[in-house]
Structure formats: structure tokens, C-alpha cells
């Protein structure tokens, strides 16, 4: 493949690959395109590595007619899906997702489709868990309704999400206080606002 790099002018394939030096991160950037749309971006310390990866990509999508490079799109080792990549060492598709403390490896799969499905399942489960946590935080706990002898009025305090209570207001009767508490929780449910 190194001989072929000398014979092929990658500039002739700018519709498919573009290599530029990114001074902000001090690396060579390889942008891979298909039908004029960005497919993947990779970074390299060495321009030659970027060129070799560009040749590999051109072979995979069938642009180069070389016996040394794969021409079958089905066997492509470049995924259009973020976080999905092919591991030459494991000969499998890996899945990485962004987490609170950086990337997290979900595992390796025999096909790109399995990897994509694994990521989608993980993201759906994560979304469901986050929704459940939000709903749990929104669970109504009893408001405190009491009579203040000093003020001569009924006081309503509602729970805060981070613990404790906040004063809702003072009311002339217990019925008004209960009604105000119920109205507060109804409004909270309808607009999803924080207490």
C-alpha cells in the first residue's frame, strides 16, 4: 500500500477525502465524505498515517480499483454512526458512548448492525432511566399545612426538590389552604416547573 501512496494523488479524490493540518489540536485531520456529505473525521499525528487511512477508505468505498484495497462497501470498516468503530485487533465492531467521565466501552459485536442496535438499546435504556429519575423527583410529597397563631392564618409549605420546604402562602381558612396546595401541584404537573 505504501507504493500505491506514491502513485495516487489524493488531491484528485477531494470529493471523498480531505486532509488538512489542524493547528488548534496540532494534528492532521482526515475528513471522509460520501455524496458530498461528511461521514467521519479522524485525527493523526503523522500526515502519512492520514494518507494511508484515506487510501484505505477510498478502497473500501470502491473508488480505487486496487487489488490490495477492499472494494466491497459491505465490508467497510468505517461506520457512519458516532461511537461505532471497527477493531482490527479484535476483528469486531466496538461501541463507545460518551458518559459523565469520558467515553465508555459498551462491548464488541460481530457486525456493525449488532453494534448499532446495542448502542440504540443502551441509549433507550439510559433515556428511560433518566425519565424515571425525573419522575421520581417530581413525586408529590405531602405539603405541610398548619395554623399560625401569631399570624392568625393557615400556612402552606411545599417540598423542595433538594429537600426541605418553602412557604407557598398564608390563607384565611384550612379549605383555602388545601385548595391552594392542590392547585400548586396540578400546575407543577402541567408545566413541569421546579418547586
PDB file of C-alpha atoms in Angstrom:
ATOM      1  CA  UNK A   1       0.000   0.000   0.000  1.00  0.00           C
ATOM      2  CA  UNK A   2       2.971   2.305   0.616  1.00  0.00           C
ATOM      3  CA  UNK A   3       3.941   2.065  -3.082  1.00  0.00           C
ATOM      4  CA  UNK A   4       0.429   2.978  -4.099  1.00  0.00           C
ATOM      5  CA  UNK A   5       0.507   6.142  -1.993  1.00  0.00           C
ATOM      6  CA  UNK A   6       3.238   7.491  -4.253  1.00  0.00           C
ATOM      7  CA  UNK A   7       1.233   6.720  -7.407  1.00  0.00           C
ATOM      8  CA  UNK A   8      -2.049   8.190  -6.197  1.00  0.00           C
ATOM      9  CA  UNK A   9      -2.621  11.907  -5.803  1.00  0.00           C
ATOM     10  CA  UNK A  10      -5.153  12.196  -3.015  1.00  0.00           C
ATOM     11  CA  UNK A  11      -5.990  15.702  -4.224  1.00  0.00           C
ATOM     12  CA  UNK A  12      -7.758  14.043  -7.174  1.00  0.00           C
ATOM     13  CA  UNK A  13     -10.137  12.439  -4.660  1.00  0.00           C
ATOM     14  CA  UNK A  14     -11.126  15.589  -2.753  1.00  0.00           C
ATOM     15  CA  UNK A  15     -14.803  14.698  -3.213  1.00  0.00           C
ATOM     16  CA  UNK A  16     -14.136  11.692  -0.958  1.00  0.00           C
ATOM     17  CA  UNK A  17     -11.215  12.592   1.322  1.00  0.00           C
ATOM     18  CA  UNK A  18      -9.668  15.819   2.528  1.00  0.00           C
ATOM     19  CA  UNK A  19      -6.536  16.022   4.647  1.00  0.00           C
ATOM     20  CA  UNK A  20      -5.712  19.273   6.429  1.00  0.00           C
ATOM     21  CA  UNK A  21      -3.482  20.239   9.345  1.00  0.00           C
ATOM     22  CA  UNK A  22      -5.478  21.378  12.354  1.00  0.00           C
ATOM     23  CA  UNK A  23      -3.186  23.763  14.231  1.00  0.00           C
ATOM     24  CA  UNK A  24      -5.633  24.061  17.113  1.00  0.00           C
ATOM     25  CA  UNK A  25      -5.025  20.446  18.143  1.00  0.00           C
ATOM     26  CA  UNK A  26      -1.650  20.088  16.392  1.00  0.00           C
ATOM     27  CA  UNK A  27      -2.767  17.057  14.351  1.00  0.00           C
ATOM     28  CA  UNK A  28      -3.543  16.092  10.778  1.00  0.00           C
ATOM     29  CA  UNK A  29      -7.261  15.837  10.182  1.00  0.00           C
ATOM     30  CA  UNK A  30      -8.741  13.383   7.705  1.00  0.00           C
ATOM     31  CA  UNK A  31     -12.295  14.173   6.640  1.00  0.00           C
ATOM     32  CA  UNK A  32     -14.107  11.366   4.848  1.00  0.00           C
ATOM     33  CA  UNK A  33     -17.054  12.253   2.647  1.00  0.00           C
ATOM     34  CA  UNK A  34     -19.725  10.409   0.745  1.00  0.00           C
ATOM     35  CA  UNK A  35     -22.082  12.049  -1.741  1.00  0.00           C
ATOM     36  CA  UNK A  36     -20.636  15.383  -0.658  1.00  0.00           C
ATOM     37  CA  UNK A  37     -21.655  14.798   2.967  1.00  0.00           C
ATOM     38  CA  UNK A  38     -19.331  14.394   5.925  1.00  0.00           C
ATOM     39  CA  UNK A  39     -19.123  10.757   7.041  1.00  0.00           C
ATOM     40  CA  UNK A  40     -16.265  10.648   9.519  1.00  0.00           C
ATOM     41  CA  UNK A  41     -13.357  12.686  10.851  1.00  0.00           C
ATOM     42  CA  UNK A  42     -10.148  11.207  12.236  1.00  0.00           C
ATOM     43  CA  UNK A  43      -7.000  12.819  13.612  1.00  0.00           C
ATOM     44  CA  UNK A  44      -3.381  11.706  13.202  1.00  0.00           C
ATOM     45  CA  UNK A  45      -0.015  12.926  14.458  1.00  0.00           C
ATOM     46  CA  UNK A  46       1.581  11.961  11.154  1.00  0.00           C
ATOM     47  CA  UNK A  47       0.389  13.043   7.691  1.00  0.00           C
ATOM     48  CA  UNK A  48       1.460   9.704   6.208  1.00  0.00           C
ATOM     49  CA  UNK A  49      -0.872   7.849   8.595  1.00  0.00           C
ATOM     50  CA  UNK A  50      -3.725  10.107   7.499  1.00  0.00           C
ATOM     51  CA  UNK A  51      -2.916   9.413   3.842  1.00  0.00           C
ATOM     52  CA  UNK A  52      -2.789   5.660   4.425  1.00  0.00           C
ATOM     53  CA  UNK A  53      -6.170   5.778   6.177  1.00  0.00           C
ATOM     54  CA  UNK A  54      -7.523   7.872   3.290  1.00  0.00           C
ATOM     55  CA  UNK A  55      -6.345   5.235   0.791  1.00  0.00           C
ATOM     56  CA  UNK A  56      -7.913   2.518   2.919  1.00  0.00           C
ATOM     57  CA  UNK A  57     -11.217   4.415   2.954  1.00  0.00           C
ATOM     58  CA  UNK A  58     -11.131   5.037  -0.808  1.00  0.00           C
ATOM     59  CA  UNK A  59     -10.587   1.325  -1.333  1.00  0.00           C
ATOM     60  CA  UNK A  60     -13.456   0.390   0.967  1.00  0.00           C
ATOM     61  CA  UNK A  61     -15.989   2.542  -0.830  1.00  0.00           C
ATOM     62  CA  UNK A  62     -14.815   1.202  -4.200  1.00  0.00           C
ATOM     63  CA  UNK A  63     -13.331   4.444  -5.552  1.00  0.00           C
ATOM     64  CA  UNK A  64      -9.878   2.892  -6.091  1.00  0.00           C
ATOM     65  CA  UNK A  65      -9.599  -0.138  -8.332  1.00  0.00           C
ATOM     66  CA  UNK A  66      -6.762  -1.790  -6.460  1.00  0.00           C
ATOM     67  CA  UNK A  67      -6.395  -5.464  -5.678  1.00  0.00           C
ATOM     68  CA  UNK A  68      -4.731  -4.592  -2.373  1.00  0.00           C
ATOM     69  CA  UNK A  69      -7.643  -2.472  -1.183  1.00  0.00           C
ATOM     70  CA  UNK A  70     -11.118  -3.738  -0.395  1.00  0.00           C
ATOM     71  CA  UNK A  71     -13.668  -2.661  -2.996  1.00  0.00           C
ATOM     72  CA  UNK A  72     -16.691  -4.050  -1.216  1.00  0.00           C
ATOM     73  CA  UNK A  73     -18.763  -1.436   0.524  1.00  0.00           C
ATOM     74  CA  UNK A  74     -20.390  -4.150   2.643  1.00  0.00           C
ATOM     75  CA  UNK A  75     -17.033  -4.960   4.225  1.00  0.00           C
ATOM     76  CA  UNK A  76     -16.316  -1.357   5.104  1.00  0.00           C
ATOM     77  CA  UNK A  77     -14.664  -0.856   8.475  1.00  0.00           C
ATOM     78  CA  UNK A  78     -15.783   2.758   8.763  1.00  0.00           C
ATOM     79  CA  UNK A  79     -19.154   3.421  10.330  1.00  0.00           C
ATOM     80  CA  UNK A  80     -21.319   6.463   9.706  1.00  0.00           C
ATOM     81  CA  UNK A  81     -22.613   6.181  13.268  1.00  0.00           C
ATOM     82  CA  UNK A  82     -20.766   8.027  16.012  1.00  0.00           C
ATOM     83  CA  UNK A  83     -19.245   5.782  18.638  1.00  0.00           C
ATOM     84  CA  UNK A  84     -19.232   2.729  16.336  1.00  0.00           C
ATOM     85  CA  UNK A  85     -15.804   1.624  15.091  1.00  0.00           C
ATOM     86  CA  UNK A  86     -14.066  -1.442  13.742  1.00  0.00           C
ATOM     87  CA  UNK A  87     -11.298  -3.012  15.832  1.00  0.00           C
ATOM     88  CA  UNK A  88      -8.664  -4.733  13.687  1.00  0.00           C
ATOM     89  CA  UNK A  89      -7.185  -6.326  16.807  1.00  0.00           C
ATOM     90  CA  UNK A  90     -10.489  -7.990  17.797  1.00  0.00           C
ATOM     91  CA  UNK A  91     -11.854  -8.272  14.247  1.00  0.00           C
ATOM     92  CA  UNK A  92     -15.149  -6.984  15.625  1.00  0.00           C
ATOM     93  CA  UNK A  93     -17.206  -3.786  15.849  1.00  0.00           C
ATOM     94  CA  UNK A  94     -16.800  -1.781  19.032  1.00  0.00           C
ATOM     95  CA  UNK A  95     -19.282   0.575  20.656  1.00  0.00           C
ATOM     96  CA  UNK A  96     -18.272   3.588  22.731  1.00  0.00           C
ATOM     97  CA  UNK A  97     -20.660   6.079  24.290  1.00  0.00           C
ATOM     98  CA  UNK A  98     -19.992   9.403  25.937  1.00  0.00           C
ATOM     99  CA  UNK A  99     -20.532   9.435  29.647  1.00  0.00           C
ATOM    100  CA  UNK A 100     -20.109  11.745  32.593  1.00  0.00           C
ATOM    101  CA  UNK A 101     -16.445  10.782  32.990  1.00  0.00           C
ATOM    102  CA  UNK A 102     -15.475  10.383  29.320  1.00  0.00           C
ATOM    103  CA  UNK A 103     -16.039   7.549  26.871  1.00  0.00           C
ATOM    104  CA  UNK A 104     -17.337   4.186  27.984  1.00  0.00           C
ATOM    105  CA  UNK A 105     -16.887   0.959  26.021  1.00  0.00           C
ATOM    106  CA  UNK A 106     -20.141  -0.985  25.730  1.00  0.00           C
ATOM    107  CA  UNK A 107     -18.543  -4.009  24.076  1.00  0.00           C
ATOM    108  CA  UNK A 108     -17.673  -5.671  20.775  1.00  0.00           C
ATOM    109  CA  UNK A 109     -20.055  -7.212  18.213  1.00  0.00           C
ATOM    110  CA  UNK A 110     -19.722  -9.387  15.121  1.00  0.00           C
ATOM    111  CA  UNK A 111     -21.463  -6.965  12.782  1.00  0.00           C
ATOM    112  CA  UNK A 112     -21.938  -3.211  12.503  1.00  0.00           C
ATOM    113  CA  UNK A 113     -25.724  -3.728  12.686  1.00  0.00           C
ATOM    114  CA  UNK A 114     -25.400  -5.528  16.043  1.00  0.00           C
ATOM    115  CA  UNK A 115     -23.166  -2.727  17.333  1.00  0.00           C
ATOM    116  CA  UNK A 116     -25.652  -0.068  16.214  1.00  0.00           C
ATOM    117  CA  UNK A 117     -28.517  -1.985  17.838  1.00  0.00           C
ATOM    118  CA  UNK A 118     -26.538  -2.338  21.079  1.00  0.00           C
ATOM    119  CA  UNK A 119     -25.913   1.400  21.163  1.00  0.00           C
ATOM    120  CA  UNK A 120     -29.574   2.191  20.415  1.00  0.00           C
ATOM    121  CA  UNK A 121     -30.714  -0.217  23.172  1.00  0.00           C
ATOM    122  CA  UNK A 122     -28.276   1.364  25.624  1.00  0.00           C
ATOM    123  CA  UNK A 123     -29.396   4.905  24.747  1.00  0.00           C
ATOM    124  CA  UNK A 124     -33.089   3.932  25.046  1.00  0.00           C
ATOM    125  CA  UNK A 125     -32.477   2.321  28.440  1.00  0.00           C
ATOM    126  CA  UNK A 126     -30.467   5.329  29.599  1.00  0.00           C
ATOM    127  CA  UNK A 127     -33.227   7.682  28.472  1.00  0.00           C
ATOM    128  CA  UNK A 128     -35.854   5.595  30.294  1.00  0.00           C
ATOM    129  CA  UNK A 129     -33.763   5.628  33.484  1.00  0.00           C
ATOM    130  CA  UNK A 130     -33.296   9.396  33.281  1.00  0.00           C
ATOM    131  CA  UNK A 131     -37.023   9.865  32.748  1.00  0.00           C
ATOM    132  CA  UNK A 132     -37.788   7.614  35.715  1.00  0.00           C
ATOM    133  CA  UNK A 133     -35.380   9.619  37.874  1.00  0.00           C
ATOM    134  CA  UNK A 134     -37.031  12.880  36.795  1.00  0.00           C
ATOM    135  CA  UNK A 135     -40.459  11.432  37.564  1.00  0.00           C
ATOM    136  CA  UNK A 136     -39.233  10.190  40.935  1.00  0.00           C
ATOM    137  CA  UNK A 137     -38.040  13.688  41.785  1.00  0.00           C
ATOM    138  CA  UNK A 138     -41.436  15.013  40.730  1.00  0.00           C
ATOM    139  CA  UNK A 139     -43.375  12.666  43.017  1.00  0.00           C
ATOM    140  CA  UNK A 140     -45.695  14.661  45.196  1.00  0.00           C
ATOM    141  CA  UNK A 141     -44.901  14.510  48.849  1.00  0.00           C
ATOM    142  CA  UNK A 142     -47.312  15.944  51.333  1.00  0.00           C
ATOM    143  CA  UNK A 143     -47.278  19.673  51.750  1.00  0.00           C
ATOM    144  CA  UNK A 144     -47.297  20.985  55.273  1.00  0.00           C
ATOM    145  CA  UNK A 145     -50.487  22.794  56.216  1.00  0.00           C
ATOM    146  CA  UNK A 146     -50.585  24.338  59.649  1.00  0.00           C
ATOM    147  CA  UNK A 147     -52.259  27.138  61.545  1.00  0.00           C
ATOM    148  CA  UNK A 148     -50.065  30.056  62.591  1.00  0.00           C
ATOM    149  CA  UNK A 149     -51.342  31.519  65.858  1.00  0.00           C
ATOM    150  CA  UNK A 150     -49.065  34.504  65.516  1.00  0.00           C
ATOM    151  CA  UNK A 151     -50.391  35.399  62.033  1.00  0.00           C
ATOM    152  CA  UNK A 152     -53.884  34.046  62.672  1.00  0.00           C
ATOM    153  CA  UNK A 153     -53.795  32.372  59.248  1.00  0.00           C
ATOM    154  CA  UNK A 154     -53.319  28.933  57.686  1.00  0.00           C
ATOM    155  CA  UNK A 155     -49.816  28.374  56.276  1.00  0.00           C
ATOM    156  CA  UNK A 156     -48.943  26.118  53.336  1.00  0.00           C
ATOM    157  CA  UNK A 157     -45.381  24.905  52.856  1.00  0.00           C
ATOM    158  CA  UNK A 158     -44.470  22.726  49.847  1.00  0.00           C
ATOM    159  CA  UNK A 159     -41.476  20.386  49.482  1.00  0.00           C
ATOM    160  CA  UNK A 160     -38.363  21.499  47.599  1.00  0.00           C
ATOM    161  CA  UNK A 161     -36.642  19.082  45.254  1.00  0.00           C
ATOM    162  CA  UNK A 162     -33.401  19.329  47.160  1.00  0.00           C
ATOM    163  CA  UNK A 163     -35.054  18.776  50.492  1.00  0.00           C
ATOM    164  CA  UNK A 164     -36.789  20.978  52.984  1.00  0.00           C
ATOM    165  CA  UNK A 165     -39.871  23.116  52.428  1.00  0.00           C
ATOM    166  CA  UNK A 166     -40.676  26.541  51.038  1.00  0.00           C
ATOM    167  CA  UNK A 167     -43.519  28.817  52.016  1.00  0.00           C
ATOM    168  CA  UNK A 168     -46.327  28.817  49.476  1.00  0.00           C
ATOM    169  CA  UNK A 169     -48.571  31.410  51.164  1.00  0.00           C
ATOM    170  CA  UNK A 170     -50.964  32.273  54.032  1.00  0.00           C
ATOM    171  CA  UNK A 171     -54.734  31.596  53.834  1.00  0.00           C
ATOM    172  CA  UNK A 172     -57.805  32.581  55.820  1.00  0.00           C
ATOM    173  CA  UNK A 173     -59.216  29.048  56.111  1.00  0.00           C
ATOM    174  CA  UNK A 174     -57.982  25.482  56.074  1.00  0.00           C
ATOM    175  CA  UNK A 175     -60.137  24.778  52.993  1.00  0.00           C
ATOM    176  CA  UNK A 176     -58.426  27.596  51.079  1.00  0.00           C
ATOM    177  CA  UNK A 177     -55.025  26.239  52.127  1.00  0.00           C
ATOM    178  CA  UNK A 178     -55.866  22.712  50.915  1.00  0.00           C
ATOM    179  CA  UNK A 179     -57.252  24.100  47.646  1.00  0.00           C
ATOM    180  CA  UNK A 180     -54.117  26.200  47.115  1.00  0.00           C
ATOM    181  CA  UNK A 181     -51.876  23.180  47.778  1.00  0.00           C
ATOM    182  CA  UNK A 182     -53.816  21.045  45.267  1.00  0.00           C
ATOM    183  CA  UNK A 183     -53.739  23.826  42.661  1.00  0.00           C
ATOM    184  CA  UNK A 184     -49.978  24.207  43.160  1.00  0.00           C
ATOM    185  CA  UNK A 185     -49.330  20.510  42.473  1.00  0.00           C
ATOM    186  CA  UNK A 186     -51.687  20.491  39.469  1.00  0.00           C
ATOM    187  CA  UNK A 187     -49.790  23.426  37.966  1.00  0.00           C
ATOM    188  CA  UNK A 188     -46.471  21.745  38.730  1.00  0.00           C
ATOM    189  CA  UNK A 189     -47.563  18.618  36.864  1.00  0.00           C
ATOM    190  CA  UNK A 190     -48.885  20.536  33.861  1.00  0.00           C
ATOM    191  CA  UNK A 191     -45.875  22.785  33.210  1.00  0.00           C
ATOM    192  CA  UNK A 192     -43.092  20.654  34.739  1.00  0.00           C
ATOM    193  CA  UNK A 193     -41.711  23.670  36.594  1.00  0.00           C
ATOM    194  CA  UNK A 194     -39.431  23.238  39.577  1.00  0.00           C
ATOM    195  CA  UNK A 195     -40.576  23.746  43.100  1.00  0.00           C
TER     196      UNK A 195
END
